[in-house]
Amino acid sequence: MSAIAPAFVVLVFAVGASLGSFVNVVAHRVPQRLSLVKPASRCPSCGTPIKWHDNVPVFGWLWLRGRCRACGVAISARYPLVELALGLVAVALWMAWAHALGAAPLTTERFVAGLVVPFTLQLALASGLVALALIDLDWFLLPDVITLPLALLGLMASLAIGKQTGVDLPAASLGALVGFGVPLAVGLIYALVTGRVGLGGGDWKLLGAIGAWLGMPAALFVLFAGALHGLLAAILFRRDFARAAPPLLPGEVAEPEAIEPEGASVAETRFGRLHVPFGPFLVVAAFEWLLFGRELAHALGPFFGVRA
Ligand SMILES: [Zn+2]
């Protein structure tokens, strides 16, 4: 049986979409310091527990037509979109690693070591990145409880799949160092010059985690491409960003002064101050590298001084 048989692809999509469902729960509960396992999913409006058959990734939302079965309140389309996205990312990763296996006969050992293991690890990375992007969008923060374990897992993954990805432990360590260090240095200089915090608190830890997984050239690419994407979005969606204020965490009291989001990169523009979370754009750029890294490294190789 081929690794890209339709049955495998459907299964891989289901795995990715289910992880997307879990990522939605993580993004909703971790910033509020709620338990990930208890209680089971319930309608945020009326509190009715969601039946398992309505909780099927992507399809549950579709056959409920985006409304709670009990109270009819609209359920955000973001939930099925996140599930769909991680399902598709899972399929893309699976196909890429299946392709990398080549034409030689498929033994169990090659199937596991060359496909299942790198696929599983990179899908864990993808899930962590999506969770962080969603949390940063909603709360303007990148929790240490996700960024730091993600960085550590990246270093450990380099031991397991470094041969296949080209990011072995030395490369992963360098990537983490550059990812942590460059934004930290830039932020320090910016703060010294302007007396204002530019990069958000968690951005450098996220970039460190990305560097640990994808290596130093990726960390540099993600920093520059993420900044470009963020700039573009700030221009295109300036009205939304200007309006956006971070929600209060439980136990937080609104200050009479305007609340300055601690984790947001605040851009001074002639439109006023925009609150733009940087994390989601770093994550978009990280996915570009994760899915098209070979092509990007080839195209940008001379720029970064590396050989693709
Ligand atoms: Zn409801």
mmCIF file of C-alpha atoms and ligand atoms in Angstrom:
data_model
loop_
_atom_site.group_PDB
_atom_site.id
_atom_site.type_symbol
_atom_site.label_atom_id
_atom_site.label_comp_id
_atom_site.label_asym_id
_atom_site.label_seq_id
_atom_site.Cartn_x
_atom_site.Cartn_y
_atom_site.Cartn_z
ATOM 1 C CA MET A 1 0.000 0.000 0.000
ATOM 2 C CA SER A 2 1.294 3.407 -0.911
ATOM 3 C CA ALA A 3 1.836 6.080 1.731
ATOM 4 C CA ILE A 4 -0.266 8.487 -0.326
ATOM 5 C CA ALA A 5 -3.231 6.125 -0.723
ATOM 6 C CA PRO A 6 -6.549 8.015 -0.306
ATOM 7 C CA ALA A 7 -7.259 6.170 2.957
ATOM 8 C CA PHE A 8 -4.053 7.561 4.454
ATOM 9 C CA VAL A 9 -4.779 11.072 3.227
ATOM 10 C CA VAL A 10 -8.292 11.048 4.729
ATOM 11 C CA LEU A 11 -6.929 9.719 8.024
ATOM 12 C CA VAL A 12 -4.162 12.333 8.078
ATOM 13 C CA PHE A 13 -6.697 15.118 7.407
ATOM 14 C CA ALA A 14 -8.872 13.828 10.268
ATOM 15 C CA VAL A 15 -5.862 13.811 12.597
ATOM 16 C CA GLY A 16 -4.937 17.373 11.631
ATOM 17 C CA ALA A 17 -8.519 18.652 11.920
ATOM 18 C CA SER A 18 -8.926 17.022 15.357
ATOM 19 C CA LEU A 19 -5.706 18.695 16.458
ATOM 20 C CA GLY A 20 -7.177 21.938 15.146
ATOM 21 C CA SER A 21 -10.165 21.352 17.399
ATOM 22 C CA PHE A 22 -7.809 20.936 20.353
ATOM 23 C CA VAL A 23 -5.887 24.048 19.316
ATOM 24 C CA ASN A 24 -9.155 26.006 19.456
ATOM 25 C CA VAL A 25 -9.630 24.820 23.031
ATOM 26 C CA VAL A 26 -6.028 25.717 23.932
ATOM 27 C CA ALA A 27 -6.359 29.193 22.394
ATOM 28 C CA HIS A 28 -9.582 29.786 24.301
ATOM 29 C CA ARG A 29 -8.556 28.416 27.694
ATOM 30 C CA VAL A 30 -4.797 28.818 28.223
ATOM 31 C CA PRO A 31 -4.819 32.663 28.350
ATOM 32 C CA GLN A 32 -7.635 32.485 30.928
ATOM 33 C CA ARG A 33 -5.728 29.848 32.907
ATOM 34 C CA LEU A 34 -8.589 27.355 32.538
ATOM 35 C CA SER A 35 -8.184 23.578 32.513
ATOM 36 C CA LEU A 36 -7.698 22.008 29.080
ATOM 37 C CA VAL A 37 -9.578 18.824 29.930
ATOM 38 C CA LYS A 38 -12.424 19.915 32.185
ATOM 39 C CA PRO A 39 -15.139 20.776 31.515
ATOM 40 C CA ALA A 40 -15.912 19.306 28.098
ATOM 41 C CA SER A 41 -16.679 21.775 25.302
ATOM 42 C CA ARG A 42 -19.798 23.806 25.949
ATOM 43 C CA CYS A 43 -21.574 26.678 24.275
ATOM 44 C CA PRO A 44 -19.906 29.884 25.464
ATOM 45 C CA SER A 45 -23.319 31.587 25.472
ATOM 46 C CA CYS A 46 -25.770 29.185 27.139
ATOM 47 C CA GLY A 47 -23.323 26.701 28.676
ATOM 48 C CA THR A 48 -24.989 23.625 27.168
ATOM 49 C CA PRO A 49 -22.397 20.825 26.721
ATOM 50 C CA ILE A 50 -21.755 20.149 23.030
ATOM 51 C CA LYS A 51 -22.712 16.627 21.930
ATOM 52 C CA TRP A 52 -19.896 14.564 20.465
ATOM 53 C CA HIS A 53 -21.556 14.372 17.055
ATOM 54 C CA ASP A 54 -21.858 18.165 16.923
ATOM 55 C CA ASN A 55 -18.201 18.448 17.925
ATOM 56 C CA VAL A 56 -16.825 16.662 14.838
ATOM 57 C CA PRO A 57 -14.111 18.932 13.373
ATOM 58 C CA VAL A 58 -15.241 21.143 10.459
ATOM 59 C CA PHE A 59 -18.427 19.129 9.793
ATOM 60 C CA GLY A 60 -20.037 19.743 13.193
ATOM 61 C CA TRP A 61 -20.060 23.471 12.529
ATOM 62 C CA LEU A 62 -21.363 22.917 8.984
ATOM 63 C CA TRP A 63 -24.368 20.780 9.897
ATOM 64 C CA LEU A 64 -25.226 23.087 12.782
ATOM 65 C CA ARG A 65 -25.031 25.911 10.208
ATOM 66 C CA GLY A 66 -22.760 27.776 12.613
ATOM 67 C CA ARG A 67 -25.283 27.988 15.453
ATOM 68 C CA CYS A 68 -25.566 26.431 18.917
ATOM 69 C CA ARG A 69 -28.147 23.597 18.837
ATOM 70 C CA ALA A 70 -29.566 24.652 22.216
ATOM 71 C CA CYS A 71 -29.740 28.448 22.117
ATOM 72 C CA GLY A 72 -29.102 29.294 18.459
ATOM 73 C CA VAL A 73 -26.299 31.761 19.163
ATOM 74 C CA ALA A 74 -23.834 32.115 16.265
ATOM 75 C CA ILE A 75 -20.595 30.116 16.619
ATOM 76 C CA SER A 76 -17.549 31.839 15.125
ATOM 77 C CA ALA A 77 -16.463 30.506 11.731
ATOM 78 C CA ARG A 78 -12.924 30.712 13.077
ATOM 79 C CA TYR A 79 -13.341 27.323 14.798
ATOM 80 C CA PRO A 80 -13.996 25.262 11.638
ATOM 81 C CA LEU A 81 -11.475 27.365 9.687
ATOM 82 C CA VAL A 82 -8.711 26.525 12.178
ATOM 83 C CA GLU A 83 -9.676 22.840 11.974
ATOM 84 C CA LEU A 84 -9.723 22.940 8.185
ATOM 85 C CA ALA A 85 -6.376 24.741 8.067
ATOM 86 C CA LEU A 86 -4.603 22.254 10.340
ATOM 87 C CA GLY A 87 -6.189 19.363 8.425
ATOM 88 C CA LEU A 88 -4.766 20.753 5.181
ATOM 89 C CA VAL A 89 -1.365 21.469 6.774
ATOM 90 C CA ALA A 90 -1.299 17.868 8.027
ATOM 91 C CA VAL A 91 -1.984 16.573 4.501
ATOM 92 C CA ALA A 92 0.701 18.870 3.035
ATOM 93 C CA LEU A 93 3.306 17.688 5.575
ATOM 94 C CA TRP A 94 2.358 14.044 5.038
ATOM 95 C CA MET A 95 2.637 14.361 1.253
ATOM 96 C CA ALA A 96 5.991 16.136 1.514
ATOM 97 C CA TRP A 97 7.509 13.428 3.718
ATOM 98 C CA ALA A 98 5.919 10.655 1.648
ATOM 99 C CA HIS A 99 7.489 12.242 -1.418
ATOM 100 C CA ALA A 100 10.869 12.400 0.358
ATOM 101 C CA LEU A 101 10.739 8.625 0.907
ATOM 102 C CA GLY A 102 11.464 8.173 -2.785
ATOM 103 C CA ALA A 103 10.695 5.162 -4.907
ATOM 104 C CA ALA A 104 12.444 2.438 -2.882
ATOM 105 C CA PRO A 105 10.149 -0.286 -1.456
ATOM 106 C CA LEU A 106 8.236 0.881 1.598
ATOM 107 C CA THR A 107 9.368 -1.061 4.656
ATOM 108 C CA THR A 108 7.821 -0.567 8.072
ATOM 109 C CA GLU A 109 11.054 0.985 9.302
ATOM 110 C CA ARG A 110 11.205 3.551 6.498
ATOM 111 C CA PHE A 111 7.489 4.268 6.896
ATOM 112 C CA VAL A 112 7.902 5.036 10.609
ATOM 113 C CA ALA A 113 11.313 6.728 10.675
ATOM 114 C CA GLY A 114 11.031 8.564 7.374
ATOM 115 C CA LEU A 115 7.379 9.536 7.411
ATOM 116 C CA VAL A 116 5.397 9.027 10.640
ATOM 117 C CA VAL A 117 8.022 10.462 13.014
ATOM 118 C CA PRO A 118 8.925 13.662 11.099
ATOM 119 C CA PHE A 119 5.263 14.187 10.185
ATOM 120 C CA THR A 120 4.119 13.869 13.800
ATOM 121 C CA LEU A 121 6.800 16.197 15.139
ATOM 122 C CA GLN A 122 6.218 18.886 12.524
ATOM 123 C CA LEU A 123 2.457 18.654 13.040
ATOM 124 C CA ALA A 124 3.091 19.312 16.742
ATOM 125 C CA LEU A 125 5.072 22.405 15.705
ATOM 126 C CA ALA A 126 2.246 23.511 13.394
ATOM 127 C CA SER A 127 -0.336 23.099 16.175
ATOM 128 C CA GLY A 128 1.761 25.087 18.642
ATOM 129 C CA LEU A 129 2.250 27.877 16.110
ATOM 130 C CA VAL A 130 -1.461 28.137 15.281
ATOM 131 C CA ALA A 131 -2.386 28.204 18.990
ATOM 132 C CA LEU A 132 0.121 31.010 19.582
ATOM 133 C CA ALA A 133 -1.127 33.025 16.598
ATOM 134 C CA LEU A 134 -4.738 32.808 17.816
ATOM 135 C CA ILE A 135 -3.831 33.743 21.405
ATOM 136 C CA ASP A 136 -1.745 36.702 20.240
ATOM 137 C CA LEU A 137 -4.616 37.900 18.007
ATOM 138 C CA ASP A 138 -7.094 37.729 20.877
ATOM 139 C CA TRP A 139 -5.006 38.738 23.883
ATOM 140 C CA PHE A 140 -1.815 40.376 22.600
ATOM 141 C CA LEU A 141 0.322 37.847 24.389
ATOM 142 C CA LEU A 142 2.378 34.746 23.662
ATOM 143 C CA PRO A 143 2.307 32.597 26.813
ATOM 144 C CA ASP A 144 5.621 31.209 28.046
ATOM 145 C CA VAL A 145 3.837 27.921 28.814
ATOM 146 C CA ILE A 146 3.619 27.389 25.046
ATOM 147 C CA THR A 147 6.630 29.205 23.541
ATOM 148 C CA LEU A 148 9.284 27.757 25.850
ATOM 149 C CA PRO A 149 8.218 24.071 25.689
ATOM 150 C CA LEU A 150 7.873 24.513 21.910
ATOM 151 C CA ALA A 151 11.496 25.713 21.749
ATOM 152 C CA LEU A 152 12.661 22.792 23.899
ATOM 153 C CA LEU A 153 10.703 20.319 21.761
ATOM 154 C CA GLY A 154 12.366 21.810 18.683
ATOM 155 C CA LEU A 155 15.821 21.111 20.084
ATOM 156 C CA MET A 156 14.808 17.550 20.961
ATOM 157 C CA ALA A 157 13.208 17.040 17.548
ATOM 158 C CA SER A 158 16.515 17.966 15.924
ATOM 159 C CA LEU A 159 17.989 14.835 17.534
ATOM 160 C CA ALA A 160 15.226 12.660 16.096
ATOM 161 C CA ILE A 161 14.760 14.117 12.613
ATOM 162 C CA GLY A 162 17.806 16.341 12.126
ATOM 163 C CA LYS A 163 19.114 14.089 9.354
ATOM 164 C CA GLN A 164 15.897 14.399 7.363
ATOM 165 C CA THR A 165 15.239 18.100 7.928
ATOM 166 C CA GLY A 166 18.860 19.249 7.719
ATOM 167 C CA VAL A 167 18.420 20.941 11.110
ATOM 168 C CA ASP A 168 20.561 18.859 13.469
ATOM 169 C CA LEU A 169 21.242 19.800 17.098
ATOM 170 C CA PRO A 170 24.008 22.357 16.361
ATOM 171 C CA ALA A 171 21.840 23.980 13.657
ATOM 172 C CA ALA A 172 18.805 23.991 15.941
ATOM 173 C CA SER A 173 20.823 25.527 18.790
ATOM 174 C CA LEU A 174 22.162 28.240 16.491
ATOM 175 C CA GLY A 175 18.635 28.860 15.192
ATOM 176 C CA ALA A 176 17.279 29.196 18.717
ATOM 177 C CA LEU A 177 20.136 31.506 19.699
ATOM 178 C CA VAL A 178 19.630 33.785 16.689
ATOM 179 C CA GLY A 179 15.842 33.629 17.075
ATOM 180 C CA PHE A 180 16.001 34.606 20.743
ATOM 181 C CA GLY A 181 18.884 37.025 20.377
ATOM 182 C CA VAL A 182 18.294 39.191 17.319
ATOM 183 C CA PRO A 183 14.843 40.533 18.283
ATOM 184 C CA LEU A 184 16.011 40.953 21.861
ATOM 185 C CA ALA A 185 18.948 43.078 20.700
ATOM 186 C CA VAL A 186 16.788 45.074 18.266
ATOM 187 C CA GLY A 187 14.166 45.600 20.977
ATOM 188 C CA LEU A 188 16.769 46.766 23.478
ATOM 189 C CA ILE A 189 18.246 49.256 21.029
ATOM 190 C CA TYR A 190 14.754 50.479 20.093
ATOM 191 C CA ALA A 191 13.834 50.863 23.758
ATOM 192 C CA LEU A 192 17.080 52.719 24.534
ATOM 193 C CA VAL A 193 16.638 55.080 21.604
ATOM 194 C CA THR A 194 12.905 55.769 21.911
ATOM 195 C CA GLY A 195 12.244 54.956 25.558
ATOM 196 C CA ARG A 196 9.340 52.801 24.377
ATOM 197 C CA VAL A 197 8.828 49.063 24.150
ATOM 198 C CA GLY A 198 8.532 48.027 20.500
ATOM 199 C CA LEU A 199 8.580 44.278 20.128
ATOM 200 C CA GLY A 200 6.105 42.471 22.337
ATOM 201 C CA GLY A 201 7.316 40.505 25.326
ATOM 202 C CA GLY A 202 6.813 37.077 23.818
ATOM 203 C CA ASP A 203 7.858 37.722 20.226
ATOM 204 C CA TRP A 204 11.516 36.876 20.763
ATOM 205 C CA LYS A 205 10.619 33.603 22.514
ATOM 206 C CA LEU A 206 8.364 32.643 19.612
ATOM 207 C CA LEU A 207 11.144 33.405 17.146
ATOM 208 C CA GLY A 208 13.554 31.407 19.299
ATOM 209 C CA ALA A 209 11.205 28.433 19.137
ATOM 210 C CA ILE A 210 10.915 28.806 15.357
ATOM 211 C CA GLY A 211 14.708 28.936 15.101
ATOM 212 C CA ALA A 212 15.037 25.813 17.242
ATOM 213 C CA TRP A 213 12.744 23.927 14.870
ATOM 214 C CA LEU A 214 13.726 25.327 11.485
ATOM 215 C CA GLY A 215 17.288 26.637 11.908
ATOM 216 C CA MET A 216 19.072 29.968 11.642
ATOM 217 C CA PRO A 217 18.266 30.913 8.020
ATOM 218 C CA ALA A 218 14.592 30.241 8.808
ATOM 219 C CA ALA A 219 14.716 32.428 11.922
ATOM 220 C CA LEU A 220 16.120 35.323 9.879
ATOM 221 C CA PHE A 221 13.627 34.767 7.079
ATOM 222 C CA VAL A 222 10.710 34.622 9.534
ATOM 223 C CA LEU A 223 11.816 37.817 11.280
ATOM 224 C CA PHE A 224 12.035 39.802 8.028
ATOM 225 C CA ALA A 225 9.066 38.241 6.257
ATOM 226 C CA GLY A 226 6.946 38.459 9.422
ATOM 227 C CA ALA A 227 7.763 42.161 9.756
ATOM 228 C CA LEU A 228 6.853 42.719 6.092
ATOM 229 C CA HIS A 229 3.551 40.836 6.457
ATOM 230 C CA GLY A 230 2.766 42.783 9.628
ATOM 231 C CA LEU A 231 3.516 46.104 7.982
ATOM 232 C CA LEU A 232 1.328 45.223 5.013
ATOM 233 C CA ALA A 233 -1.537 44.133 7.259
ATOM 234 C CA ALA A 234 -1.207 47.259 9.409
ATOM 235 C CA ILE A 235 -1.623 49.362 6.272
ATOM 236 C CA LEU A 236 -4.490 47.275 4.834
ATOM 237 C CA PHE A 237 -6.422 46.794 8.082
ATOM 238 C CA ARG A 238 -5.467 49.945 9.954
ATOM 239 C CA ARG A 239 -9.036 50.678 11.026
ATOM 240 C CA ASP A 240 -9.443 47.257 12.665
ATOM 241 C CA PHE A 241 -6.093 47.470 14.399
ATOM 242 C CA ALA A 242 -6.725 50.994 15.644
ATOM 243 C CA ARG A 243 -9.998 49.829 17.196
ATOM 244 C CA ALA A 244 -8.630 46.641 18.654
ATOM 245 C CA ALA A 245 -7.960 46.802 22.349
ATOM 246 C CA PRO A 246 -6.904 43.734 24.272
ATOM 247 C CA PRO A 247 -9.540 42.095 26.465
ATOM 248 C CA LEU A 248 -8.967 42.068 30.188
ATOM 249 C CA LEU A 249 -7.636 38.902 31.765
ATOM 250 C CA PRO A 250 -9.637 37.482 34.673
ATOM 251 C CA GLY A 251 -8.805 39.461 37.793
ATOM 252 C CA GLU A 252 -7.485 42.414 35.817
ATOM 253 C CA VAL A 253 -9.003 45.800 36.483
ATOM 254 C CA ALA A 254 -9.349 48.370 33.742
ATOM 255 C CA GLU A 255 -7.151 51.387 34.365
ATOM 256 C CA PRO A 256 -8.770 54.754 33.851
ATOM 257 C CA GLU A 257 -5.981 55.542 31.387
ATOM 258 C CA ALA A 258 -6.166 53.891 27.985
ATOM 259 C CA ILE A 259 -4.896 50.349 28.303
ATOM 260 C CA GLU A 260 -1.605 49.774 26.588
ATOM 261 C CA PRO A 261 -1.446 46.176 25.418
ATOM 262 C CA GLU A 262 1.680 44.785 26.962
ATOM 263 C CA GLY A 263 2.452 42.311 24.203
ATOM 264 C CA ALA A 264 1.543 44.372 21.166
ATOM 265 C CA SER A 265 3.915 46.035 18.820
ATOM 266 C CA VAL A 266 2.697 49.590 18.744
ATOM 267 C CA ALA A 267 3.290 51.295 15.439
ATOM 268 C CA GLU A 268 3.288 55.070 15.271
ATOM 269 C CA THR A 269 1.735 56.100 11.997
ATOM 270 C CA ARG A 270 0.060 59.155 10.648
ATOM 271 C CA PHE A 271 -3.194 57.293 11.301
ATOM 272 C CA GLY A 272 -2.450 57.251 14.998
ATOM 273 C CA ARG A 273 -1.161 54.384 17.099
ATOM 274 C CA LEU A 274 -1.989 50.944 15.862
ATOM 275 C CA HIS A 275 -2.016 47.919 18.133
ATOM 276 C CA VAL A 276 -0.634 45.155 15.956
ATOM 277 C CA PRO A 277 0.189 41.759 17.407
ATOM 278 C CA PHE A 278 3.398 40.581 15.726
ATOM 279 C CA GLY A 279 3.053 36.885 16.599
ATOM 280 C CA PRO A 280 0.478 35.934 13.921
ATOM 281 C CA PHE A 281 2.725 37.346 11.187
ATOM 282 C CA LEU A 282 5.755 35.486 12.510
ATOM 283 C CA VAL A 283 3.603 32.350 12.422
ATOM 284 C CA VAL A 284 2.497 32.961 8.823
ATOM 285 C CA ALA A 285 6.139 33.362 7.790
ATOM 286 C CA ALA A 286 7.097 30.228 9.759
ATOM 287 C CA PHE A 287 4.490 28.255 7.805
ATOM 288 C CA GLU A 288 5.879 29.606 4.553
ATOM 289 C CA TRP A 289 9.262 28.229 5.555
ATOM 290 C CA LEU A 290 7.875 24.956 6.925
ATOM 291 C CA LEU A 291 5.953 24.212 3.725
ATOM 292 C CA PHE A 292 8.192 25.855 1.102
ATOM 293 C CA GLY A 293 11.522 26.012 2.960
ATOM 294 C CA ARG A 294 13.483 24.147 0.293
ATOM 295 C CA GLU A 295 12.390 26.570 -2.423
ATOM 296 C CA LEU A 296 12.875 29.621 -0.166
ATOM 297 C CA ALA A 297 16.328 28.485 0.943
ATOM 298 C CA HIS A 298 17.243 27.963 -2.691
ATOM 299 C CA ALA A 299 15.942 31.372 -3.728
ATOM 300 C CA LEU A 300 17.298 33.295 -0.735
ATOM 301 C CA GLY A 301 20.442 31.236 -0.174
ATOM 302 C CA PRO A 302 22.907 33.884 -1.425
ATOM 303 C CA PHE A 303 21.138 36.520 0.659
ATOM 304 C CA PHE A 304 21.637 34.589 3.894
ATOM 305 C CA GLY A 305 25.045 33.315 2.937
ATOM 306 C CA VAL A 306 23.912 29.700 3.060
ATOM 307 C CA ARG A 307 23.961 26.970 0.482
ATOM 308 C CA ALA A 308 20.528 25.496 -0.127
HETATM 309 ZN ZN ZN B 1 -25.863 27.855 23.279
#
